[in-house]
Amino acid sequence: MNIFEQFGFTDPTEAIIRNSIGEQASSIADNVIPGYFAGQMIGALVWGGYSRNSARKQTERSIEFHKKMMDANIADSEERTEKEIEFMRECYIHGMQRQIEYAKDSCEHRLKEEEFRKFCEGTWLKHFRPTIGAILEEFRHPQIDSDGVMKMKLMIARTKLSSETSGLDRSGAYYDFCSDLKEDYLYNLNVDGRWLRAWERDCISPVADTMNLHYIMQGMPTILVFPMQRGDIFSVEVSTWTFQIGQSNMSINKVFQISMTELSGHPNRLKDAMVAAIVFVDDCYRLLFCQKQPNSIYHAEKELKKDSMVWELLCHKYKSMLDSINITTVPNFVTSNDLKKLENTIII
Amino acid sequence: MIITGAVFGSIAFAVQGLNAWHNKKNAKKLQELQELYESEVQKKMSALAKEQFEKLCKAKREIAEEEYNAQIKLLEDLHQENLRSIEYLASLDKWPLAVMPLVMRNDSLFFNTQAIDTNKNRNDIVPISIILGPCRDKAFQSAIWRKVEEQLAQHFCSYWGIMSSHPIIFYQDAWKNEMDPADGSSFADIHAKIKNVPTIIISPILTRANSLQLEISHWCIKGLDTEESYVNETRISLPEGSHVYKREANYNDEDIPSLVNELCNYIESLIGFMSDQYMWLRYHEAPLLPTLVQKGVIICDESERNNLYKFSFDMLAMSLNTGDVNALTEIDCILKYCESIDIPLKRNDGFLSLIKKITLSPEDDDINHQINNIIDFNSKFFLSLYKYCNAYQGFYDIDDCTHVYEKYLYMLCAEGVETWCSKYGENHYPWTKAGCREKADEIALDICKSYISRFKWKLKSALETSANLYGSICGISVKFARNIYYNDIKKCIEEDFSKSKIDYELSKYQFQCLRKAINEVVSRLIFSFETEDLLKNVLECKLRNKYVTSQEFSSSFKLGVSVDIDCETLSKKSVGYWCEENFFSDNRLRSSISSYEQNDIDNFILTTLKNSIASYIQTYIGYNNDNSPIVETSSFDEHDEYDPIYCSSLYSG
């Protein structure tokens, strides 16, 4: 008894159906309902099979995908390992190269240092008085004159002529020669004479001593004066360099060459010729390198004019220097009046 | 009905059950599959990790092994190096010179001279070191050799100083001990220690056969390679006719100066030639020795001068052939070289032969760069040519130079570029082989045009200094340009023939091609400098001779202005000139077309030129407000090659 019947009613569904469609309809409902259930069952079978099949395929596909991913990971991993090994090798090669370079550089430096030690002991200290340390210190604190020009370092070589003595004390004679030269001439000039007496022993080869001094002093304006006797010729040989570094920026010249017979009987001619050479080189330096007015000649003019022969030689040098200067390329600091003044001074 | 429902319900239950059973079975199978896969993955990953670890271990082991071997080798090398250092330092005690090797090398520890030397300035020049060794013969050493050394020192200071163009450091008196012989062993020692410093060592030897020989070693003179350029212990005798030296001879004071002079002259010329060679090959500096010969500083007889010229010229030719010197980029240096050997030695072969040796560099694959080089070369060469011809009359004949120049300049531009195109065209540019020829012509033409336009301002400045120079240069440029145009036309025609199938009657096709080519070339060149110049000259001439009438000009060009210029006649004459000069100077071309076609072509050119002339007149001649022409004062020469009478005789139509 359903709930409708409990309350004294008939089953509405059945009643409705019976009432609405009658008996004929009732037989149709009897057929439809089993059909419906049959369809459900077949559907459950078919779709159940289909879903199982799909799940299988899905799983296989998933496995396949993961396999591919794994393969890719493996390939990546192998590549990473290869790279790691490569990097290790690279590190090793670079490290080794640096080590070799360092070792070779170190070896080379040691050789240079040893060679330099030999140079210091065997050449420099035996031949020259200024120490290399003092020269290097001088690079930091150069001497500047009132025109703002870095003073040239002047060095007089010890030769037979500059250390001539009747006795044995050639060193003393050289000292006296340099002192006299400084006292008589150099106080008026704008050159730095602190290393005037720079030689420890006689100079044999001016070129060799020039090269040795230039090696350390390159970049510091310097004049080296070598009073040399070559046969019966007295030759004032001058080596000079300025701020530039390198062998191609130095100059070695035989500025004056006078017969030895011309020297005898003129006690001051040797010094006059040397001072004339210094004056000429210093003025060239001031005019051509420092772009300043040449003034050394005016300071030494009075003394040098006493020796007409030296003065004449000096004037020729100045004239040829002025001839070689193109007036348009002369620096702005030097006016044509300055050059005129110089031209008027060097009249013989 | 209930039974039916129960049956269906049972079946449904069974079906559900069956489904559930299948599901369970399927899930189990999938789980197994999944587990199998997972376990396989695990196994594979473990194997991989193991393998990779082994690989890393192996690599580390290998590296460690290699490192060990390298360390051992380095130790051995350092040991060798140390041994060499010890030997080097010990051998310094026997160093024969008063200057230590580190000073000669300028190997300063305090100054970075290497860094400075890389700058392109004077610091870049490394001077040649000259060392004279002593002679074993005491008499010769004291009487002759020391004086030779002194005289050489004076000469080197004066002419070959360190600050000169050919710097030499002459180590006078630098041989420490005269008793220490200067032989092959000393030379080898010096070479080993200063192998990068260009050095010449000369040592005199008096042989048992009573002759003086000079033993020479030198390196870094003929090239930068220290080993290849090393020439060791070469002995040379004095030239024939020189003094015959004997061992332990007594020398008269009177003879000594002449003997010293003779030796000095010989040694200085020897060193001078080597210095010239060094400076040329390394720094492209022109030789100095011929100038010193000319000044009489070094005395040479005629045959020696000829030899010097030959050697100097061969050196230039060799450096051009080997490519040490690039003719196009370093033409200034080459011209200076020619000047420095031709003028002092009174010859001119070098200058004339020079151009024949100039070719485009096949190694340079930048065509624009090549073109610029050629143009620069042309400009410089032109001015230098005339400068030299004017300055050194007698040495350079202007006609000879012009002839050689025209011939080789065209070859240089057209053929050189064509060769270049065929080599590089396909690789670097989308040009076919057939197109390369055409491209070569185009480039040659461009070169010509750029050259003329670039040269304009130079002509202007040249005009201020020399009217004659202007005329000559202008004449050459016009001639040169015409050669190019003529070849251009011919090649255009050939191209058209080769490209097309002949569907037309040959003469008709040729005629059409010719028209096309002319149209192309005329339209391309009509506004070039040369055309303007030509027309301007003719116009000025016309104006001066009052041949022109304003009416004719006005009616011809319908400009609506009244000017005093006979442009119709002018155009015809100009065209006649152009036709004759540019298109029909080769008779083959003229004879291949009929007279009717000739006239047609002439008219065609006339029409093309008419418009150009009209616009030219408007642009360049100008008009006053009253519509009368501005007649410029002209420097046109009545006897110039553009004589209107000559023009009219050329063109009869």
CSV table of N, CA, C and O in Angstrom, one decimal, chain A residues 278-331:
chain,number,residue,atom,x,y,z
A,278,ILE,N,127.2,74.0,-24.4
A,278,ILE,CA,126.1,73.8,-23.4
A,278,ILE,C,125.1,74.9,-23.7
A,278,ILE,O,123.9,74.6,-23.7
A,279,VAL,N,125.5,76.1,-23.9
A,279,VAL,CA,124.6,77.3,-24.1
A,279,VAL,C,123.8,77.0,-25.4
A,279,VAL,O,122.6,77.2,-25.4
A,280,PHE,N,124.5,76.5,-26.4
A,280,PHE,CA,123.8,76.3,-27.7
A,280,PHE,C,122.7,75.2,-27.5
A,280,PHE,O,121.5,75.4,-27.9
A,281,VAL,N,123.1,74.1,-26.9
A,281,VAL,CA,122.1,73.0,-26.7
A,281,VAL,C,121.0,73.4,-25.8
A,281,VAL,O,119.8,73.1,-26.1
A,282,ASP,N,121.3,74.2,-24.7
A,282,ASP,CA,120.2,74.6,-23.8
A,282,ASP,C,119.2,75.6,-24.5
A,282,ASP,O,118.0,75.5,-24.3
A,283,ASP,N,119.8,76.4,-25.4
A,283,ASP,CA,118.9,77.4,-26.1
A,283,ASP,C,118.0,76.6,-27.1
A,283,ASP,O,116.8,76.9,-27.3
A,284,CYS,N,118.6,75.6,-27.8
A,284,CYS,CA,117.8,74.8,-28.7
A,284,CYS,C,116.7,74.1,-28.0
A,284,CYS,O,115.6,74.1,-28.4
A,285,TYR,N,117.0,73.6,-26.8
A,285,TYR,CA,116.0,72.9,-26.0
A,285,TYR,C,114.9,73.9,-25.6
A,285,TYR,O,113.7,73.6,-25.7
A,286,ARG,N,115.3,75.1,-25.1
A,286,ARG,CA,114.3,76.1,-24.7
A,286,ARG,C,113.4,76.5,-25.9
A,286,ARG,O,112.2,76.6,-25.7
A,287,LEU,N,114.0,76.7,-27.0
A,287,LEU,CA,113.3,77.3,-28.1
A,287,LEU,C,112.4,76.2,-28.8
A,287,LEU,O,111.2,76.4,-29.0
A,288,LEU,N,113.1,75.0,-29.1
A,288,LEU,CA,112.4,74.0,-29.9
A,288,LEU,C,111.5,73.1,-29.1
A,288,LEU,O,110.5,72.6,-29.6
A,289,PHE,N,111.9,72.8,-27.9
A,289,PHE,CA,111.1,71.8,-27.1
A,289,PHE,C,110.2,72.5,-26.1
A,289,PHE,O,109.0,72.1,-26.0
A,290,CYS,N,110.7,73.5,-25.4
A,290,CYS,CA,109.9,74.1,-24.4
A,290,CYS,C,109.1,75.3,-24.9
A,290,CYS,O,108.3,75.9,-24.2
A,291,GLN,N,109.3,75.7,-26.1
A,291,GLN,CA,108.7,76.9,-26.7
A,291,GLN,C,108.8,78.1,-25.9
A,291,GLN,O,107.9,78.9,-25.6
A,292,LYS,N,110.1,78.4,-25.4
A,292,LYS,CA,110.4,79.5,-24.6
A,292,LYS,C,111.5,80.3,-25.3
A,292,LYS,O,112.2,79.8,-26.2
A,293,GLN,N,111.6,81.6,-24.8
A,293,GLN,CA,112.6,82.4,-25.4
A,293,GLN,C,114.0,81.9,-25.1
A,293,GLN,O,114.3,81.5,-23.9
A,294,PRO,N,114.9,81.8,-26.0
A,294,PRO,CA,116.3,81.3,-25.7
A,294,PRO,C,117.0,82.4,-24.9
A,294,PRO,O,117.0,83.6,-25.4
A,295,ASN,N,117.6,82.1,-23.8
A,295,ASN,CA,118.3,83.1,-23.0
A,295,ASN,C,119.6,82.8,-22.5
A,295,ASN,O,120.3,83.6,-22.0
A,296,SER,N,120.0,81.5,-22.7
A,296,SER,CA,121.3,81.1,-22.2
A,296,SER,C,122.5,81.9,-22.8
A,296,SER,O,123.5,82.2,-22.1
A,297,ILE,N,122.3,82.2,-24.1
A,297,ILE,CA,123.4,82.9,-24.8
A,297,ILE,C,123.6,84.3,-24.2
A,297,ILE,O,124.8,84.8,-24.1
A,298,TYR,N,122.6,84.9,-23.7
A,298,TYR,CA,122.7,86.3,-23.1
A,298,TYR,C,123.5,86.2,-21.8
A,298,TYR,O,124.3,87.1,-21.5
A,299,HIS,N,123.3,85.1,-21.1
A,299,HIS,CA,124.0,85.0,-19.8
A,299,HIS,C,125.5,84.7,-20.0
A,299,HIS,O,126.3,85.1,-19.1
A,300,ALA,N,125.8,84.0,-21.1
A,300,ALA,CA,127.2,83.6,-21.2
A,300,ALA,C,127.9,84.5,-22.3
A,300,ALA,O,129.1,84.4,-22.5
A,301,GLU,N,127.1,85.4,-22.8
A,301,GLU,CA,127.6,86.3,-24.0
A,301,GLU,C,129.0,87.0,-23.6
A,301,GLU,O,129.9,86.9,-24.3
A,302,LYS,N,128.9,87.6,-22.4
A,302,LYS,CA,130.1,88.4,-22.0
A,302,LYS,C,131.4,87.6,-21.9
A,302,LYS,O,132.4,87.9,-22.4
A,303,GLU,N,131.2,86.4,-21.3
A,303,GLU,CA,132.4,85.5,-21.1
A,303,GLU,C,132.9,85.0,-22.4
A,303,GLU,O,134.1,84.9,-22.7
A,304,LEU,N,131.9,84.5,-23.2
A,304,LEU,CA,132.3,83.8,-24.5
A,304,LEU,C,132.9,84.8,-25.5
A,304,LEU,O,133.7,84.4,-26.3
A,305,LYS,N,132.4,86.0,-25.4
A,305,LYS,CA,133.0,87.0,-26.4
A,305,LYS,C,134.4,87.2,-26.3
A,305,LYS,O,135.1,87.8,-27.2
A,306,LYS,N,134.9,86.9,-25.1
A,306,LYS,CA,136.4,87.1,-24.8
A,306,LYS,C,137.2,86.2,-25.8
A,306,LYS,O,138.3,86.5,-26.1
A,307,ASP,N,136.7,85.1,-26.1
A,307,ASP,CA,137.4,84.2,-27.1
A,307,ASP,C,136.7,84.3,-28.4
A,307,ASP,O,135.7,83.7,-28.7
A,308,SER,N,137.3,85.0,-29.3
A,308,SER,CA,136.7,85.3,-30.6
A,308,SER,C,136.4,84.1,-31.4
A,308,SER,O,135.4,83.9,-32.1
A,309,MET,N,137.4,83.1,-31.3
A,309,MET,CA,137.3,81.9,-32.2
A,309,MET,C,136.0,81.1,-31.7
A,309,MET,O,135.2,80.7,-32.5
A,310,VAL,N,135.9,80.9,-30.4
A,310,VAL,CA,134.8,80.2,-29.9
A,310,VAL,C,133.5,80.9,-30.2
A,310,VAL,O,132.5,80.3,-30.6
A,311,TRP,N,133.5,82.2,-30.0
A,311,TRP,CA,132.3,83.0,-30.3
A,311,TRP,C,131.8,82.9,-31.7
A,311,TRP,O,130.7,82.7,-32.0
A,312,GLU,N,132.8,82.9,-32.6
A,312,GLU,CA,132.5,82.8,-34.0
A,312,GLU,C,131.9,81.4,-34.4
A,312,GLU,O,130.9,81.3,-35.1
A,313,LEU,N,132.5,80.4,-33.8
A,313,LEU,CA,131.9,79.0,-34.0
A,313,LEU,C,130.5,78.9,-33.5
A,313,LEU,O,129.6,78.4,-34.1
A,314,LEU,N,130.3,79.6,-32.3
A,314,LEU,CA,129.0,79.5,-31.7
A,314,LEU,C,127.9,80.3,-32.6
A,314,LEU,O,126.8,79.8,-32.8
A,315,CYS,N,128.4,81.4,-33.1
A,315,CYS,CA,127.5,82.2,-33.9
A,315,CYS,C,127.1,81.4,-35.1
A,315,CYS,O,125.9,81.5,-35.6
A,316,HIS,N,128.0,80.7,-35.7
A,316,HIS,CA,127.7,79.9,-36.9
A,316,HIS,C,126.6,78.9,-36.6
A,316,HIS,O,125.7,78.6,-37.3
A,317,LYS,N,126.8,78.3,-35.4
A,317,LYS,CA,125.8,77.2,-35.0
A,317,LYS,C,124.4,77.8,-34.8
A,317,LYS,O,123.4,77.3,-35.3
A,318,TYR,N,124.4,79.0,-34.2
A,318,TYR,CA,123.1,79.7,-34.0
A,318,TYR,C,122.5,80.0,-35.3
A,318,TYR,O,121.2,79.9,-35.5
A,319,LYS,N,123.3,80.5,-36.2
A,319,LYS,CA,122.8,81.0,-37.5
A,319,LYS,C,122.2,79.8,-38.3
A,319,LYS,O,121.1,79.9,-38.8
A,320,SER,N,122.9,78.7,-38.3
A,320,SER,CA,122.3,77.5,-39.0
A,320,SER,C,121.1,77.0,-38.3
A,320,SER,O,120.1,76.5,-39.0
A,321,MET,N,121.0,77.2,-37.0
A,321,MET,CA,119.8,76.7,-36.3
A,321,MET,C,118.6,77.6,-36.7
A,321,MET,O,117.5,77.2,-37.0
A,322,LEU,N,118.9,79.0,-36.7
A,322,LEU,CA,117.8,79.9,-37.1
A,322,LEU,C,117.4,79.7,-38.5
A,322,LEU,O,116.2,79.9,-38.8
A,323,ASP,N,118.4,79.4,-39.4
A,323,ASP,CA,118.0,79.2,-40.8
A,323,ASP,C,117.1,78.0,-40.9
A,323,ASP,O,116.2,77.9,-41.8
A,324,SER,N,117.3,77.0,-40.1
A,324,SER,CA,116.5,75.8,-40.2
A,324,SER,C,115.1,75.9,-39.6
A,324,SER,O,114.2,75.1,-39.9
A,325,ILE,N,114.9,77.0,-38.9
A,325,ILE,CA,113.6,77.2,-38.3
A,325,ILE,C,112.7,77.9,-39.3
A,325,ILE,O,113.0,79.0,-39.8
A,326,ASN,N,111.5,77.4,-39.4
A,326,ASN,CA,110.5,78.1,-40.2
A,326,ASN,C,109.7,79.1,-39.3
A,326,ASN,O,109.2,78.7,-38.3
A,327,ILE,N,109.8,80.3,-39.7
A,327,ILE,CA,109.2,81.4,-38.8
A,327,ILE,C,107.7,81.1,-38.5
A,327,ILE,O,107.2,81.4,-37.4
A,328,THR,N,107.0,80.5,-39.5
A,328,THR,CA,105.6,80.2,-39.2
A,328,THR,C,105.4,79.1,-38.2
A,328,THR,O,104.3,79.0,-37.6
A,329,THR,N,106.4,78.2,-38.1
A,329,THR,CA,106.2,77.1,-37.2
A,329,THR,C,106.8,77.4,-35.8
A,329,THR,O,106.7,76.6,-34.9
A,330,VAL,N,107.4,78.6,-35.6
A,330,VAL,CA,107.9,78.9,-34.3
A,330,VAL,C,106.8,79.1,-33.3
A,330,VAL,O,105.8,79.7,-33.7
A,331,PRO,N,106.9,78.6,-32.1
A,331,PRO,CA,105.8,78.6,-31.2
A,331,PRO,C,105.4,80.0,-30.9
A,331,PRO,O,106.1,81.0,-31.0
